[in-house]
mmCIF file with all atom_site columns, C-alpha atoms in Angstrom:
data_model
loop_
_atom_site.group_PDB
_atom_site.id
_atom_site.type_symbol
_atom_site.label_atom_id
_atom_site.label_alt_id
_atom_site.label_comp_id
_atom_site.label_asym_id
_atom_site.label_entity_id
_atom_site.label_seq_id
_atom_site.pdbx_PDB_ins_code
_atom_site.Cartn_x
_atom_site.Cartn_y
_atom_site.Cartn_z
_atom_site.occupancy
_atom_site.B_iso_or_equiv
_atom_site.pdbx_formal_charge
_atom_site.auth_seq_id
_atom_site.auth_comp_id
_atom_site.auth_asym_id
_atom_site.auth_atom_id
_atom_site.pdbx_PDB_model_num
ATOM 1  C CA . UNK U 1 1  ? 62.240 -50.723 -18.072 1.00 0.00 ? 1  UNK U CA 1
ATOM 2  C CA . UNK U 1 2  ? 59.869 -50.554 -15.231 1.00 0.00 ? 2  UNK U CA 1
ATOM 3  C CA . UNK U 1 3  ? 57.283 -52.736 -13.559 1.00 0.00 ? 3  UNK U CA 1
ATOM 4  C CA . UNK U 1 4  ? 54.333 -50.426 -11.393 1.00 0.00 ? 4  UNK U CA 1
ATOM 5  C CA . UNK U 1 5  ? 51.867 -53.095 -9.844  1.00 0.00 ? 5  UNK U CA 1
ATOM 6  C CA . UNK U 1 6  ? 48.585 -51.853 -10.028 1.00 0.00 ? 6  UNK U CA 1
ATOM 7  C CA . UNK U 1 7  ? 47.119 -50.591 -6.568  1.00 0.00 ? 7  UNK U CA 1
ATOM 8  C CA . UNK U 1 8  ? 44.695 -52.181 -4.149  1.00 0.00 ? 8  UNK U CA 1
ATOM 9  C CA . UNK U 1 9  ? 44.306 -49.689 -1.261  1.00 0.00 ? 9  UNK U CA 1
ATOM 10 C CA . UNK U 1 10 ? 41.950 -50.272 1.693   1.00 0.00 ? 10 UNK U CA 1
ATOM 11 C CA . UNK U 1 11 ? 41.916 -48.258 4.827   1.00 0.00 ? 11 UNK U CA 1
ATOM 12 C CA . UNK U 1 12 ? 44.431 -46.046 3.877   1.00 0.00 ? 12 UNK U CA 1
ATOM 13 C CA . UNK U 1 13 ? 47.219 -48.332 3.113   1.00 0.00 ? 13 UNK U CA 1
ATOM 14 C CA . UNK U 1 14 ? 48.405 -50.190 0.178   1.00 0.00 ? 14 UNK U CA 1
ATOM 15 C CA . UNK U 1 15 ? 51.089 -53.217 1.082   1.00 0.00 ? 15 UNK U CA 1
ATOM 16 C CA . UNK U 1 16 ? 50.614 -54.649 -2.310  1.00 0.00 ? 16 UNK U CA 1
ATOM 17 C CA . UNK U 1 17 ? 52.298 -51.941 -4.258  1.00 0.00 ? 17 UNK U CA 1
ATOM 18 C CA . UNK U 1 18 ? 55.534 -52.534 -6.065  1.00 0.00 ? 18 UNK U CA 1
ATOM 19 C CA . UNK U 1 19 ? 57.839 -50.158 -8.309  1.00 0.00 ? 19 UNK U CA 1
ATOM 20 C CA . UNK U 1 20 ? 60.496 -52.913 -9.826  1.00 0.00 ? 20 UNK U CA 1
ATOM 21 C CA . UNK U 1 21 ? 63.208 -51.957 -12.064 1.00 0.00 ? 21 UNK U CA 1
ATOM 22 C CA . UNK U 1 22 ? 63.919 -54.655 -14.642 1.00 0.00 ? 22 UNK U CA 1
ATOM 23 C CA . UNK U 1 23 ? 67.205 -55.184 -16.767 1.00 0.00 ? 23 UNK U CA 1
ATOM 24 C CA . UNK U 1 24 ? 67.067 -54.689 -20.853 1.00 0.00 ? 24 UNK U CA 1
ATOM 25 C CA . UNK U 1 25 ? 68.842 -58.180 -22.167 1.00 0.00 ? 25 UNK U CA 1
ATOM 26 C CA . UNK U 1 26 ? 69.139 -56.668 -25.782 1.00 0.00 ? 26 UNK U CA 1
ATOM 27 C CA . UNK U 1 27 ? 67.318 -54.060 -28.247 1.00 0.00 ? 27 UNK U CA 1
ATOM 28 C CA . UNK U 1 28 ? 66.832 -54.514 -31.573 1.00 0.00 ? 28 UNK U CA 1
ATOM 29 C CA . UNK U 1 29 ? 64.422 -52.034 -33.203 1.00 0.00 ? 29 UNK U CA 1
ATOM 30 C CA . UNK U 1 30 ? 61.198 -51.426 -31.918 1.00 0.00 ? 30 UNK U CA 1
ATOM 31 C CA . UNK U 1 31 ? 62.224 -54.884 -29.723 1.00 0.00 ? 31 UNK U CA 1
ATOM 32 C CA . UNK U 1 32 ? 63.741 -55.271 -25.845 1.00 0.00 ? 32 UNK U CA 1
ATOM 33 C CA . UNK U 1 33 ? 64.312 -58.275 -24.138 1.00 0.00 ? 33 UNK U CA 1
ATOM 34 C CA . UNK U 1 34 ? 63.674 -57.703 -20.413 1.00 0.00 ? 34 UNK U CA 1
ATOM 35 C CA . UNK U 1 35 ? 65.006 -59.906 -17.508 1.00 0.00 ? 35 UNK U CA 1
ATOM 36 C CA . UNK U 1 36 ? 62.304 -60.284 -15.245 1.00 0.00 ? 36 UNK U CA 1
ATOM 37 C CA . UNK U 1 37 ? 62.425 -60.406 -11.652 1.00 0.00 ? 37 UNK U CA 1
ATOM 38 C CA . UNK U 1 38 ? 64.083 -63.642 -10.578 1.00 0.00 ? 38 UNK U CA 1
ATOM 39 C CA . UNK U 1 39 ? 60.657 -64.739 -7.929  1.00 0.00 ? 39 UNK U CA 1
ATOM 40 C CA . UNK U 1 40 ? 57.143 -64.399 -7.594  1.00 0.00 ? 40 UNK U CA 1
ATOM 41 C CA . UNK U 1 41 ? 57.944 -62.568 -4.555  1.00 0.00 ? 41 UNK U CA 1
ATOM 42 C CA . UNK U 1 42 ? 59.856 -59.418 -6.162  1.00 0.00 ? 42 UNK U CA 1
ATOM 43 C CA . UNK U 1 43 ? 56.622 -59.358 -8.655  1.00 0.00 ? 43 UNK U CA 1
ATOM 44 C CA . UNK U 1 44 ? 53.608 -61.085 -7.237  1.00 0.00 ? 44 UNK U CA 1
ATOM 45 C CA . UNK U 1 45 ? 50.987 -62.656 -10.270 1.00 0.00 ? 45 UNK U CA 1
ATOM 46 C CA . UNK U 1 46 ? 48.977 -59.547 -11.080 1.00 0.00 ? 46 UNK U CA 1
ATOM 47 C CA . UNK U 1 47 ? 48.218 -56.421 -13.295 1.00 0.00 ? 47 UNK U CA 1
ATOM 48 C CA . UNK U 1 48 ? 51.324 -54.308 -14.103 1.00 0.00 ? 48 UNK U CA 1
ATOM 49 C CA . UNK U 1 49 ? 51.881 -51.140 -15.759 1.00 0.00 ? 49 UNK U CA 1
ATOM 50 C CA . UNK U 1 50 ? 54.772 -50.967 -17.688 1.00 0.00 ? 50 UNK U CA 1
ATOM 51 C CA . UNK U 1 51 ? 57.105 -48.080 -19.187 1.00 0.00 ? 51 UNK U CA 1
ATOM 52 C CA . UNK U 1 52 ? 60.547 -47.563 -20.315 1.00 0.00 ? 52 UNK U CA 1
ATOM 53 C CA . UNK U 1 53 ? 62.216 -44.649 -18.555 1.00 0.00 ? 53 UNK U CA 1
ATOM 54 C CA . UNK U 1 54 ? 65.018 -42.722 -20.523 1.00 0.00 ? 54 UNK U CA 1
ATOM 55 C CA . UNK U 1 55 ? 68.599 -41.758 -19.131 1.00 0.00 ? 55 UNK U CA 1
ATOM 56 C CA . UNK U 1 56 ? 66.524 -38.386 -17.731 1.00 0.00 ? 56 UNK U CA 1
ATOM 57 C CA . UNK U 1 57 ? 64.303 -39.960 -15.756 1.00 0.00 ? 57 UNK U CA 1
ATOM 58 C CA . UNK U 1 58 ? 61.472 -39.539 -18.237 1.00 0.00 ? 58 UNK U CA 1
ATOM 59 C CA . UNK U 1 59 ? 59.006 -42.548 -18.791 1.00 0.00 ? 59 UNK U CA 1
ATOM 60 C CA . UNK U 1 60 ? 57.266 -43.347 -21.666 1.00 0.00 ? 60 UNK U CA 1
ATOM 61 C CA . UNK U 1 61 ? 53.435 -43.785 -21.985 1.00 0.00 ? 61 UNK U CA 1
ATOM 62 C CA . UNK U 1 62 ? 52.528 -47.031 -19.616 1.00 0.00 ? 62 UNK U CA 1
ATOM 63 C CA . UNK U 1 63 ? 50.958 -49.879 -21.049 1.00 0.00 ? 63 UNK U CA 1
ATOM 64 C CA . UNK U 1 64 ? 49.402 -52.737 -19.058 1.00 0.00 ? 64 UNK U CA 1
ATOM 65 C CA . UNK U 1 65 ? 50.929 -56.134 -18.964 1.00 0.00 ? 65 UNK U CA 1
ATOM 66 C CA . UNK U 1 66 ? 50.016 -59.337 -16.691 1.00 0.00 ? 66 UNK U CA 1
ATOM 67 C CA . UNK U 1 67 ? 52.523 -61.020 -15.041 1.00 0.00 ? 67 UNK U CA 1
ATOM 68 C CA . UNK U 1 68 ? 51.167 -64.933 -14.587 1.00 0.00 ? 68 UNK U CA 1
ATOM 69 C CA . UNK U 1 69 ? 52.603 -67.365 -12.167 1.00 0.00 ? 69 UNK U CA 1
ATOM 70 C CA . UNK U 1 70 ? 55.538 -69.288 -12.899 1.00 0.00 ? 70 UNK U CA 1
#
C-alpha cells in the first residue's frame, strides 16, 4: 500500500511531495489494515492518493484519502 501526497509546486520546485510505503497489518476480503506512518512528519496532514501496488510493481487505480492530524 502506498501513500502519494498530493503536489503543491511553485517556482519549479515541490518540497512538499511525499511517496510513503505503508505496511498491510492483515487482509481479509475486500479489507486491509494498514500501519500508518508512525509521525506527522513521515506524512504531513493533507490530501493523499492512495493505491495498492502488486508484487510486479503494478498499482491499482488511486483513490484519494485525507490524512488528519493526530
Amino acid at each position: 500500500m502506498t501513500l502519494l501526497r498530493l503536489g503543491s509546486t511553485t517556482h519549479g520546485f515541490d518540497q512538499g511531495q511525499r511517496y510513503i510505503n505503508c505496511t498491510i497489518q492483515s487482509r481479509s476480503g475486500n479489507t486491509m489494515t494498514v500501519i500508518p506512518p508512525a509521525t506527522g512528519g513521515v506524512a504531513p496532514p493533507g490530501w493523499y492518493l492512495m493505491s495498492a501496488v502488486n508484487g510486479s510493481g503494478v498499482p491499482s487505480p488511486s483513490k484519494y484519502m485525507k490524512v488528519g492530524p493526530p
